Backbone as a printed PyTorch tensor [residue, N CA C, xyz], in Angstrom:
tensor([[[-13.0420,  60.7590,   3.1980],
         [-12.9890,  61.4150,   4.3250],
         [-14.1990,  61.1660,   5.2970]],

        [[-13.8960,  60.9710,   6.5530],
         [-14.9740,  60.6510,   7.5100],
         [-15.7450,  61.8840,   7.9390]],

        [[-17.0310,  61.8980,   7.7320],
         [-17.8820,  62.9890,   8.1480],
         [-17.7980,  63.1490,   9.6640]],

        [[-18.0390,  64.3990,  10.0830],
         [-17.8660,  64.6020,  11.5080],
         [-19.1980,  63.9760,  12.2730]],

        [[-19.0240,  63.4940,  13.3860],
         [-19.9020,  62.7890,  14.0760],
         [-21.2090,  63.4940,  14.4370]],

        [[-20.9200,  64.9160,  14.5960],
         [-21.9710,  65.6870,  14.9640],
         [-23.0330,  65.8560,  13.7280]],

        [[-22.4390,  65.9880,  12.5400],
         [-23.1800,  66.1210,  11.3940],
         [-23.8820,  64.8150,  11.0030]],

        [[-23.1190,  63.6480,  11.2420],
         [-23.8130,  62.4090,  11.0180],
         [-24.9900,  62.1590,  11.9860]],

        [[-24.7710,  62.4600,  13.2750],
         [-25.7960,  62.2170,  14.2180],
         [-27.0790,  63.0500,  13.7850]],

        [[-26.9030,  64.2210,  13.2580],
         [-27.9960,  65.1210,  12.7890],
         [-28.6980,  64.2690,  11.6280]],

        [[-27.9870,  63.8010,  10.7030],
         [-28.4320,  63.1660,   9.4960],
         [-29.1550,  61.8760,   9.9260]],

        [[-28.6980,  61.0550,  10.7880],
         [-29.2720,  59.8940,  11.0430],
         [-30.5140,  60.0140,  11.9630]],

        [[-30.4980,  61.1460,  12.7290],
         [-31.7340,  61.4570,  13.4880],
         [-32.7820,  61.8290,  12.4490]],

        [[-32.4690,  62.7980,  11.5470],
         [-33.5080,  63.0880,  10.6700],
         [-34.0230,  61.8690,   9.8060]],

        [[-33.0390,  61.0520,   9.4590],
         [-33.6530,  59.8780,   8.6790],
         [-34.4660,  58.9580,   9.3870]],

        [[-34.0880,  58.6720,  10.6960],
         [-34.9640,  57.9230,  11.6610],
         [-36.2990,  58.5430,  11.8250]],

        [[-36.3350,  59.9060,  12.1040],
         [-37.5700,  60.5020,  12.3810],
         [-38.4740,  60.6280,  11.1090]],

        [[-37.9410,  60.7100,   9.8410],
         [-38.6350,  60.8790,   8.8410],
         [-39.3120,  59.3630,   8.4090]],

        [[-38.7140,  58.3640,   9.0890],
         [-39.3410,  56.9680,   8.7260],
         [-40.0520,  56.4410,   9.8920]],

        [[-40.6100,  57.2550,  10.8110],
         [-41.4180,  56.8270,  11.8110],
         [-40.8730,  56.6780,  13.2190]],

        [[-39.5220,  56.8970,  13.4900],
         [-39.0650,  56.8810,  14.7300],
         [-39.5590,  58.2260,  15.6600]],

        [[-39.5420,  58.0640,  16.9150],
         [-39.8890,  59.1080,  17.6830],
         [-38.6610,  59.7360,  18.4640]],

        [[-37.5870,  58.8950,  18.4740],
         [-36.3200,  59.4010,  19.1300],
         [-35.0820,  58.5720,  18.6910]],

        [[-34.0250,  59.3030,  18.6390],
         [-32.7380,  58.7210,  18.5600],
         [-31.8400,  59.2660,  19.6700]],

        [[-31.6670,  58.3260,  20.5980],
         [-30.8600,  58.7760,  21.8590],
         [-29.4890,  58.1000,  22.0280]],

        [[-28.5870,  58.8540,  22.2010],
         [-27.1740,  58.2270,  22.4990],
         [-27.2800,  57.3880,  23.8210]],

        [[-26.5730,  56.3640,  23.8850],
         [-26.5210,  55.5280,  24.9600],
         [-25.0430,  55.1040,  25.3630]],

        [[-24.5480,  55.1870,  26.4010],
         [-23.2080,  54.6960,  26.7620],
         [-23.1620,  53.1850,  26.5340]],

        [[-22.2040,  52.6490,  25.9450],
         [-22.0750,  51.2640,  25.6580],
         [-22.0950,  50.4270,  26.7950]],

        [[-21.6230,  51.0520,  28.1320],
         [-21.6980,  50.2770,  29.3660],
         [-23.1200,  50.1140,  29.8090]],

        [[-24.1410,  50.7510,  29.2950],
         [-25.4640,  50.8030,  29.6950],
         [-26.2100,  49.7810,  28.8910]],

        [[-25.5930,  49.2060,  27.8180],
         [-26.3330,  48.2640,  26.9670],
         [-26.0590,  46.9280,  27.7270]],

        [[-27.1420,  46.2720,  28.0990],
         [-27.0490,  44.9570,  28.9700],
         [-27.1900,  43.8010,  28.1620]],

        [[-26.1260,  43.0310,  28.2630],
         [-26.2290,  41.6150,  27.6160],
         [-26.3160,  40.5800,  28.6920]],

        [[-27.4020,  39.6930,  28.5770],
         [-27.6020,  38.6820,  29.5230],
         [-27.8150,  37.2330,  28.8450]],

        [[-27.4390,  36.3050,  29.4860],
         [-27.4820,  34.9450,  28.9440],
         [-29.0110,  34.4240,  28.8760]],

        [[-29.7830,  34.9680,  29.7560],
         [-31.2080,  34.5840,  29.9980],
         [-31.9840,  34.8580,  28.7750]],

        [[-31.6220,  35.9960,  28.1550],
         [-32.4850,  36.6510,  27.0620],
         [-32.7260,  35.5060,  25.9160]],

        [[-31.6930,  34.8170,  25.5280],
         [-31.9120,  33.8710,  24.5910],
         [-32.8590,  32.6540,  24.8870]],

        [[-33.0200,  32.4520,  26.2140],
         [-33.9320,  31.3620,  26.6740],
         [-35.2560,  31.8370,  26.2650]],

        [[-35.5930,  33.0710,  26.2500],
         [-36.9860,  33.6260,  25.8960],
         [-37.1920,  33.3170,  24.3640]],

        [[-36.2270,  33.3080,  23.5100],
         [-36.2040,  32.9080,  22.0750],
         [-36.4300,  31.4280,  22.0160]],

        [[-35.6060,  30.6750,  22.7710],
         [-35.6970,  29.3550,  22.5950],
         [-37.0290,  28.6930,  23.3490]],

        [[-37.4960,  29.1180,  24.4060],
         [-38.6450,  28.6360,  25.0310],
         [-39.6780,  29.6530,  24.8910]],

        [[-40.3040,  29.9510,  23.8390],
         [-41.3260,  30.8440,  23.8060],
         [-41.5560,  31.5480,  22.4490]],

        [[-40.6390,  31.5290,  21.6000],
         [-40.8760,  32.1430,  20.1810],
         [-40.8990,  31.0470,  19.1170]],

        [[-41.9990,  31.0880,  18.3640],
         [-42.1100,  30.1300,  17.3100],
         [-41.1420,  30.2040,  16.0960]],

        [[-40.2210,  31.2070,  16.1910],
         [-39.2990,  31.4800,  15.1190],
         [-37.9270,  30.8470,  15.5160]],

        [[-37.8370,  30.2980,  16.7140],
         [-36.5310,  29.7960,  17.1390],
         [-36.1500,  28.6910,  16.1780]],

        [[-34.9290,  28.8330,  15.6770],
         [-34.3780,  27.7040,  14.7380],
         [-34.9390,  27.8460,  13.2640]],

        [[-35.8570,  28.8710,  13.0970],
         [-36.3970,  28.8680,  11.7680],
         [-36.0690,  30.0940,  10.9860]],

        [[-35.1650,  30.8960,  11.5590],
         [-34.7770,  32.1330,  10.8420],
         [-33.2040,  32.1670,  10.9990]],

        [[-32.5670,  32.6250,   9.9790],
         [-31.0750,  32.8530,  10.0850],
         [-30.5770,  33.8910,  11.1290]],

        [[-31.5550,  34.8130,  11.1380],
         [-31.3550,  35.9890,  12.2280],
         [-31.6800,  35.7230,  13.5660]],

        [[-32.1230,  34.5030,  13.8520],
         [-32.5940,  34.1510,  15.2370],
         [-31.6960,  33.1910,  15.7880]],

        [[-31.5720,  33.0380,  17.0360],
         [-30.9360,  31.7640,  17.6770],
         [-31.4570,  30.4990,  17.2180]],

        [[-30.6670,  29.4840,  16.9240],
         [-29.2710,  29.4840,  17.4840],
         [-28.2990,  30.0550,  16.5930]],

        [[-28.7050,  30.5280,  15.3990],
         [-27.8310,  31.0410,  14.3050],
         [-27.2770,  32.4390,  14.5880]],

        [[-27.9150,  33.4070,  15.4300],
         [-27.5650,  34.6590,  15.7340],
         [-26.3480,  34.6070,  16.7530]],

        [[-25.7810,  35.8720,  17.0300],
         [-24.5800,  35.8440,  17.8360],
         [-25.1170,  35.4690,  19.2600]],

        [[-24.1850,  34.7880,  19.9920],
         [-24.3670,  34.3690,  21.3360],
         [-24.1400,  35.6450,  22.2210]],

        [[-24.7120,  35.6530,  23.4380],
         [-24.3640,  36.7080,  24.4580],
         [-22.8560,  36.9230,  24.4880]],

        [[-22.1650,  35.9190,  24.4740],
         [-20.7360,  36.0750,  24.7140],
         [-20.0890,  36.8350,  23.5290]],

        [[-20.5440,  36.4900,  22.2610],
         [-20.0720,  37.1860,  21.0290],
         [-20.6140,  38.6480,  21.0830]],

        [[-21.8020,  38.7640,  21.4540],
         [-22.3800,  40.2570,  21.5190],
         [-21.4860,  41.0930,  22.3930]],

        [[-21.2390,  40.5670,  23.5810],
         [-20.4270,  41.3620,  24.5470],
         [-19.0750,  41.7300,  23.8390]],

        [[-18.4940,  40.8050,  23.1510],
         [-17.1980,  41.1590,  22.4190],
         [-17.4210,  42.1680,  21.3160]],

        [[-18.5430,  42.0800,  20.5700],
         [-18.7520,  43.1100,  19.5660],
         [-18.9170,  44.3650,  20.1630]],

        [[-19.7050,  44.5650,  21.1580],
         [-19.9220,  45.9130,  21.7370],
         [-18.6280,  46.5000,  22.2760]],

        [[-17.7030,  45.6820,  22.8100],
         [-16.4570,  46.2800,  23.2240],
         [-15.6110,  46.9150,  22.0570]],

        [[-15.9840,  46.5940,  20.8620],
         [-15.3190,  47.0960,  19.6580],
         [-15.8280,  48.4520,  19.2020]],

        [[-16.8360,  49.0540,  19.9010],
         [-17.5690,  50.2340,  19.4640],
         [-17.3040,  51.2990,  20.5380]],

        [[-17.4070,  52.5600,  20.0920],
         [-17.3680,  53.7250,  21.0180],
         [-18.6060,  54.4830,  21.2060]],

        [[-19.4630,  54.3460,  20.1780],
         [-20.7700,  55.0740,  20.1270],
         [-22.0670,  54.1890,  19.8820]],

        [[-23.0740,  54.4220,  20.4590],
         [-24.3160,  53.6920,  20.3020],
         [-25.4730,  54.5340,  20.4600]],

        [[-26.5970,  54.2700,  19.5650],
         [-27.7820,  55.0310,  19.7100],
         [-28.9340,  54.1440,  19.6570]],

        [[-29.8780,  54.3740,  20.7210],
         [-31.1940,  53.6510,  20.5560],
         [-32.0350,  54.3640,  19.7890]],

        [[-32.7610,  53.7470,  18.9250],
         [-33.6920,  54.3150,  18.0170],
         [-35.1030,  53.8150,  18.4360]],

        [[-35.8520,  54.6840,  18.7630],
         [-37.2940,  54.3190,  19.3550],
         [-38.3960,  54.4540,  18.4140]],

        [[-39.4320,  53.7250,  18.5060],
         [-40.6220,  53.8590,  17.7130],
         [-41.9170,  53.6760,  18.5610]],

        [[-42.9290,  54.3690,  18.2870],
         [-44.1600,  54.2830,  18.9930],
         [-45.1180,  53.7110,  18.1150]],

        [[-46.0000,  52.8410,  18.7590],
         [-47.2440,  52.2830,  17.9280],
         [-48.0230,  53.2990,  17.4110]],

        [[-48.3600,  54.4120,  18.3150],
         [-49.3240,  55.4340,  17.8350],
         [-48.7610,  56.0690,  16.4660]],

        [[-47.4940,  56.0730,  16.1930],
         [-46.8720,  56.7300,  14.9890],
         [-46.9280,  55.6500,  13.9520]],

        [[-46.4830,  54.4430,  14.0470],
         [-46.4550,  53.4280,  13.1490],
         [-47.7340,  52.8950,  12.5760]],

        [[-48.8090,  52.9140,  13.5410],
         [-50.0980,  52.4700,  13.1410],
         [-51.1650,  53.5310,  13.4160]],

        [[-50.7640,  54.7580,  12.9880],
         [-51.6620,  55.8650,  13.1440],
         [-53.0320,  55.5890,  12.5000]],

        [[-53.9960,  55.6080,  13.3590],
         [-55.4270,  55.4900,  12.8440],
         [-55.8780,  54.1200,  12.5560]],

        [[-55.1690,  53.0890,  12.7650],
         [-55.5390,  51.7570,  12.4370],
         [-56.2650,  51.1630,  13.5800]],

        [[-57.1400,  50.2540,  13.3790],
         [-57.7360,  49.4020,  14.4230],
         [-56.9900,  48.1830,  14.6930]],

        [[-57.3250,  47.4110,  15.7450],
         [-56.7470,  46.2110,  16.2420],
         [-56.4280,  45.1730,  15.0940]],

        [[-57.5410,  44.9440,  14.3070],
         [-57.6060,  43.9490,  13.1800],
         [-56.4990,  44.4160,  12.0010]],

        [[-56.4570,  45.6440,  11.7970],
         [-55.5460,  46.1470,  10.7540],
         [-54.1530,  46.0750,  11.1390]],

        [[-53.8540,  46.0790,  12.5100],
         [-52.5600,  46.1710,  13.0220],
         [-52.0750,  44.7240,  12.9440]],

        [[-52.7290,  43.6960,  13.1640],
         [-52.3630,  42.3030,  13.0110],
         [-51.9430,  42.0010,  11.6010]],

        [[-52.7010,  42.5220,  10.7110],
         [-52.3020,  42.3550,   9.2020],
         [-51.0110,  43.2450,   8.7720]],

        [[-50.9860,  44.4630,   9.3330],
         [-49.9030,  45.4250,   8.9500],
         [-48.6100,  45.0420,   9.6640]],

        [[-48.6040,  44.4950,  10.7140],
         [-47.4090,  44.3500,  11.5780],
         [-46.1700,  43.7450,  10.8160]],

        [[-46.3240,  42.7020,  10.0770],
         [-45.1020,  42.2630,   9.2790],
         [-44.6140,  43.2950,   8.3090]],

        [[-45.4840,  44.0080,   7.6310],
         [-45.1760,  44.9350,   6.6420],
         [-44.4790,  46.1950,   7.2630]],

        [[-45.0670,  46.6260,   8.3950],
         [-44.4910,  47.8500,   9.1130],
         [-43.1070,  47.3290,   9.6100]],

        [[-42.8170,  46.1460,  10.2020],
         [-41.6040,  45.7730,  10.6270],
         [-40.5800,  45.6550,   9.4110]],

        [[-40.9820,  45.1930,   8.3850],
         [-40.1310,  45.2300,   7.3400],
         [-39.7630,  46.6130,   6.7740]],

        [[-40.6830,  47.5200,   6.6920],
         [-40.4370,  48.8970,   6.4130],
         [-39.3520,  49.5270,   7.3600]],

        [[-39.6180,  49.2830,   8.6280],
         [-38.7010,  49.8540,   9.6400],
         [-37.3430,  49.3080,   9.4910]],

        [[-37.3290,  47.9580,   9.2230],
         [-35.9770,  47.2640,   8.9900],
         [-35.1830,  47.9070,   7.8360]],

        [[-36.0150,  48.1150,   6.7520],
         [-35.4320,  48.7350,   5.5280],
         [-34.8880,  50.1210,   5.8600]],

        [[-35.6190,  50.8620,   6.5140],
         [-35.1870,  52.2150,   6.8830],
         [-33.8460,  52.1670,   7.7390]],

        [[-33.8510,  51.3120,   8.7540],
         [-32.6420,  51.0640,   9.5360],
         [-31.3630,  50.6510,   8.7270]],

        [[-31.7110,  49.6750,   7.7870],
         [-30.5140,  49.3180,   6.9220],
         [-30.0910,  50.5850,   6.1670]],

        [[-30.9570,  51.5600,   5.6640],
         [-30.4640,  52.7520,   4.8520],
         [-29.7050,  53.6200,   5.9170]],

        [[-30.0270,  53.6200,   7.2030],
         [-29.3490,  54.4440,   8.1880],
         [-27.9420,  53.8920,   8.3550]],

        [[-27.8410,  52.4800,   8.5740],
         [-26.5400,  51.8590,   8.6660],
         [-25.6430,  52.2960,   7.3760]],

        [[-26.2480,  52.1120,   6.2400],
         [-25.6110,  52.3120,   4.9790],
         [-25.1380,  53.6690,   4.8040]],

        [[-25.9520,  54.6530,   5.3630],
         [-25.6140,  55.9980,   5.2790],
         [-24.2540,  56.2980,   6.1580]],

        [[-24.2680,  55.7270,   7.2690],
         [-23.2650,  55.8740,   8.1750],
         [-21.9820,  55.2120,   7.5410]],

        [[-22.1320,  54.0130,   7.0860],
         [-20.9250,  53.4960,   6.3660],
         [-20.3130,  54.2310,   5.3400]],

        [[-21.2130,  54.8420,   4.4310],
         [-20.8280,  55.6830,   3.4000],
         [-20.2750,  57.1070,   3.7800]],

        [[-20.5450,  57.4350,   5.0470],
         [-19.9790,  58.6640,   5.6780],
         [-18.5900,  58.3330,   6.2320]],

        [[-18.0740,  57.1680,   6.1160],
         [-16.7340,  56.8790,   6.6520],
         [-16.8080,  56.0880,   7.9120]],

        [[-17.9150,  55.7180,   8.3780],
         [-18.1080,  54.9400,   9.6630],
         [-18.2430,  53.4420,   9.2350]],

        [[-17.1600,  52.8140,   8.7040],
         [-17.1830,  51.5210,   8.0820],
         [-17.6560,  50.4010,   8.9150]],

        [[-17.6350,  50.6150,  10.3540],
         [-17.8910,  49.5710,  11.2130],
         [-19.3400,  49.7060,  11.5260]],

        [[-20.2660,  50.6390,  11.0000],
         [-21.5810,  50.8450,  11.4880],
         [-22.3550,  49.5420,  11.3670]],

        [[-23.1810,  49.2060,  12.4150],
         [-24.0360,  48.1430,  12.4600],
         [-25.3400,  48.4460,  13.2700]],

        [[-26.4260,  48.1650,  12.7240],
         [-27.6730,  48.4100,  13.3900],
         [-28.4410,  46.9090,  13.5080]],

        [[-28.9730,  46.7530,  14.7860],
         [-29.4560,  45.5790,  15.0400],
         [-31.0210,  45.5540,  14.3780]],

        [[-31.4400,  44.3040,  14.0670],
         [-32.6510,  44.2980,  13.4760],
         [-33.7530,  44.6900,  14.3730]],

        [[-35.0010,  44.9150,  13.8970],
         [-36.0480,  45.5370,  14.6770],
         [-37.0730,  44.5200,  15.1910]],

        [[-37.1690,  44.4540,  16.5200],
         [-38.1030,  43.8530,  17.2740],
         [-38.6760,  42.3670,  16.6640]],

        [[-37.8500,  41.3760,  17.1460],
         [-38.3960,  40.1380,  16.7510],
         [-37.7020,  39.6310,  15.5030]],

        [[-38.3040,  38.4360,  15.0970],
         [-37.6890,  37.7610,  13.8220],
         [-37.7960,  38.5890,  12.5380]],

        [[-36.8840,  38.2030,  11.7320],
         [-36.8180,  38.8220,  10.4060],
         [-38.2040,  38.5910,   9.6200]],

        [[-38.6160,  39.5900,   8.8300],
         [-39.8610,  39.4270,   8.1000],
         [-39.5020,  39.6050,   6.5310]],

        [[-38.3070,  39.4060,   6.1120],
         [-38.0280,  39.6600,   4.7500],
         [-38.6520,  38.4840,   3.9440]],

        [[-38.6120,  37.3260,   4.3820],
         [-39.2950,  36.1440,   3.6940],
         [-40.2700,  35.6520,   4.5660]],

        [[-41.3140,  35.0890,   4.0470],
         [-42.3030,  34.3520,   4.7630],
         [-41.7360,  33.0010,   5.4470]],

        [[-41.1060,  32.3010,   4.5490],
         [-40.3920,  31.2050,   5.0430],
         [-38.8470,  31.3020,   4.7830]],

        [[-38.1210,  31.2590,   5.8410],
         [-36.6210,  31.3580,   5.7140],
         [-36.0270,  30.2190,   5.0460]],

        [[-34.9500,  30.5220,   4.3800],
         [-34.1950,  29.3610,   3.5590],
         [-33.5710,  28.3060,   4.6440]],

        [[-33.4590,  28.7600,   5.7770],
         [-32.8030,  27.8870,   6.8330],
         [-33.8870,  26.7230,   6.9300]],

        [[-35.0240,  26.7690,   6.7510],
         [-36.0470,  25.5260,   6.9860],
         [-35.7690,  24.5630,   5.9240]],

        [[-35.1040,  24.8520,   4.7340],
         [-34.6430,  23.8790,   3.6820],
         [-33.2160,  23.7070,   3.8200]],

        [[-32.6550,  23.9240,   5.0660],
         [-31.3030,  23.5560,   5.2510],
         [-30.3740,  24.3180,   4.3470]],

        [[-30.6500,  25.5040,   4.0440],
         [-29.8570,  26.3420,   3.2260],
         [-29.4160,  27.4810,   4.1760]],

        [[-28.1480,  27.8310,   4.2180],
         [-27.6830,  28.8170,   5.2460],
         [-27.0360,  29.9330,   4.5750]],

        [[-27.5860,  30.2800,   3.4230],
         [-27.2010,  31.6570,   2.7460],
         [-28.5060,  32.3830,   2.6010]],

        [[-28.5290,  33.5910,   3.4060],
         [-29.8060,  34.3900,   3.2540],
         [-29.9640,  35.1270,   1.9790]],

        [[-31.2410,  35.1320,   1.5200],
         [-31.5000,  35.8120,   0.3360],
         [-31.3110,  37.3050,   0.4690]],

        [[-31.4550,  37.7810,   1.5390],
         [-31.3380,  39.3340,   1.9360],
         [-30.1490,  39.4940,   2.9470]],

        [[-29.0450,  38.8470,   2.6350],
         [-27.9740,  38.9500,   3.6320],
         [-27.4630,  40.3190,   3.8730]],

        [[-27.4880,  41.2210,   2.7610],
         [-27.0590,  42.5390,   2.9920],
         [-27.9730,  43.4930,   4.0300]],

        [[-29.2640,  43.0350,   3.9790],
         [-30.1690,  43.7750,   4.7540],
         [-30.7000,  43.2050,   6.0620]],

        [[-30.6130,  41.9980,   6.0740],
         [-31.0550,  41.1480,   7.3730],
         [-30.1360,  41.3490,   8.5230]],

        [[-30.7600,  41.5580,   9.6690],
         [-29.9260,  41.7040,  10.8290],
         [-30.7340,  41.0560,  12.0540]],

        [[-29.8260,  40.5110,  13.0820],
         [-30.5980,  39.9180,  14.1030],
         [-31.1440,  40.9710,  15.0650]],

        [[-32.0400,  40.6840,  15.6920],
         [-32.5730,  41.7090,  16.6900],
         [-31.8360,  41.7690,  17.8180]],

        [[-32.0530,  42.8250,  18.7290],
         [-31.1840,  42.9190,  19.8760],
         [-31.5050,  41.6240,  20.8500]],

        [[-32.6200,  41.3140,  20.9150],
         [-33.0180,  40.1510,  21.8130],
         [-32.4240,  38.9430,  21.3120]],

        [[-32.4040,  38.7760,  19.9670],
         [-31.8040,  37.4480,  19.4090],
         [-30.2720,  37.4030,  19.6930]],

        [[-29.6550,  38.6000,  19.9280],
         [-28.2170,  38.6270,  20.2280],
         [-27.8080,  38.6150,  21.7570]],

        [[-29.0300,  38.5330,  22.4860],
         [-28.6980,  38.4210,  24.0420],
         [-28.8910,  39.6520,  24.7540]],

        [[-29.1820,  40.8110,  24.1530],
         [-29.3670,  42.1920,  24.6420],
         [-30.6090,  42.1710,  25.2920]],

        [[-30.7120,  42.4820,  26.6300],
         [-31.7810,  42.8930,  27.4970],
         [-32.3490,  44.2580,  27.1160]],

        [[-33.3170,  44.1710,  26.1490],
         [-33.9310,  45.3530,  25.6240],
         [-34.4900,  46.2700,  26.7660]],

        [[-35.1970,  45.6720,  27.6920],
         [-35.9210,  46.3950,  28.7100],
         [-34.9190,  47.1090,  29.7170]],

        [[-33.8800,  46.4530,  30.0480],
         [-32.9980,  47.0880,  31.0350],
         [-32.1890,  48.0980,  30.2470]],

        [[-31.7690,  47.8440,  29.0530],
         [-30.9200,  48.8210,  28.2560],
         [-31.8010,  50.0430,  28.0230]],

        [[-33.0170,  49.9340,  27.6780],
         [-33.7630,  51.1710,  27.4200],
         [-34.0800,  51.8860,  28.7610]],

        [[-34.2480,  51.1890,  29.8440],
         [-34.4220,  51.8840,  31.1540],
         [-33.0820,  52.6520,  31.4730]],

        [[-31.7930,  51.9410,  31.1630],
         [-30.5830,  52.6340,  31.4930],
         [-30.4940,  53.9160,  30.7530]],

        [[-31.0910,  54.0010,  29.5720],
         [-31.0880,  55.2500,  28.8250],
         [-32.1300,  56.2110,  29.1950]],

        [[-32.8250,  55.9160,  30.1240],
         [-33.8500,  56.8570,  30.7580],
         [-35.1280,  56.8360,  29.7240]],

        [[-35.4200,  55.8540,  28.9880],
         [-36.5200,  55.8300,  28.2500],
         [-37.4130,  54.8630,  28.6660]],

        [[-38.7770,  54.8950,  28.0950],
         [-39.8100,  54.0740,  28.5820],
         [-39.9130,  52.7650,  27.6660]],

        [[-40.2260,  51.6150,  28.4370],
         [-40.3460,  50.4760,  27.7270],
         [-41.1800,  49.5380,  28.7800]],

        [[-42.4180,  49.0830,  28.4590],
         [-43.1250,  48.1770,  29.2010],
         [-43.6430,  47.0200,  28.5370]],

        [[-43.9960,  45.9990,  29.2910],
         [-44.4850,  44.7240,  28.5930],
         [-45.9460,  45.1130,  28.1740]],

        [[-46.1100,  44.8270,  26.8800],
         [-47.4330,  45.0420,  26.2170],
         [-48.4840,  44.1380,  26.7800]],

        [[-49.3960,  44.6910,  27.6360],
         [-50.3250,  43.7080,  28.1350],
         [-51.7210,  43.5480,  27.4150]],

        [[-51.9110,  44.4240,  26.3390],
         [-53.1750,  44.4390,  25.6530],
         [-52.6970,  44.8600,  24.2950]],

        [[-53.8360,  44.9890,  23.4810],
         [-53.5760,  45.3010,  22.0220],
         [-53.6340,  46.7600,  21.7630]],

        [[-53.5540,  47.5560,  22.8550],
         [-53.5640,  49.0510,  22.6500],
         [-52.2420,  49.5130,  21.9570]],

        [[-52.2230,  49.6620,  20.7950],
         [-50.9790,  50.0510,  20.0080],
         [-50.5520,  51.4160,  20.3810]],

        [[-51.3200,  52.2810,  20.9480],
         [-50.9970,  53.6960,  21.2150],
         [-49.7760,  53.5780,  22.2930]],

        [[-49.8210,  52.7160,  23.2090],
         [-48.7100,  52.5610,  24.2150],
         [-47.6080,  51.7680,  23.6860]],

        [[-47.5440,  51.0200,  22.6190],
         [-46.4480,  50.2300,  22.2010],
         [-45.1630,  50.9580,  21.8840]],

        [[-44.0270,  50.5520,  22.5340],
         [-42.7830,  51.1190,  22.1670],
         [-41.8520,  50.0260,  21.8640]],

        [[-41.0500,  50.1300,  20.8190],
         [-39.9770,  49.3430,  20.1110],
         [-38.7370,  50.0990,  19.9250]],

        [[-37.6790,  49.3720,  20.0830],
         [-36.2920,  50.0700,  20.0470],
         [-35.3450,  49.1310,  19.3190]],

        [[-34.4490,  49.8270,  18.8320],
         [-33.2280,  49.0910,  18.1280],
         [-31.9450,  49.8040,  18.4800]],

        [[-30.9240,  49.2750,  18.1760],
         [-29.5800,  49.8680,  18.5580],
         [-28.6550,  49.9320,  17.2910]],

        [[-28.1510,  51.2470,  17.1490],
         [-27.1810,  51.5140,  16.1120],
         [-25.9190,  51.6530,  16.9120]],

        [[-24.7770,  50.9160,  16.2610],
         [-23.3850,  50.9590,  16.7110],
         [-22.5640,  51.7920,  15.6560]],

        [[-21.7000,  52.5790,  16.1480],
         [-20.7950,  53.3610,  15.3970],
         [-19.4360,  53.3190,  15.8670]],

        [[-18.4810,  53.4980,  15.0730],
         [-16.9770,  53.6270,  15.4960],
         [-16.3090,  54.4180,  14.2880]]])
């Protein structure tokens, strides 16, 4: 039996808030912006390009992402603040902690997706969190192996799939700015949960 969407929304919100999120905000799928230029930022600027199975050129193309989004009726932005994730840590600590924090958030997002799946929303899918996967220090793709060790948990980030995170967040009435310095208090990061 499929759990009611209102109960599931309450449950996923509680799960997200308990693992460091500050907001779970419904967003109209029409407000999720997919743009071809986004993958250029991965290709020309990210050292993980071609080095992670969850990154371009292996992740979904913008065209594929548009098709996937058309198959869903509900979407939620899940937002995190640096002030919450790195509470009381100094700049040096953050640099060391960042990969672990990303991995912890990714694990919690996977649990949210899994919970939705087990609640009868079998198409549930959550995008990875903020940048390249951190499950493995060196991805198997660098050895020309194309089977992820963490295939159940690993997900491409929104940007790796061509989603314009800045415009999408703005369309939802939320705040996101380019991080100009190492002040983690102002840092905002988002991901997207899809349900049907």
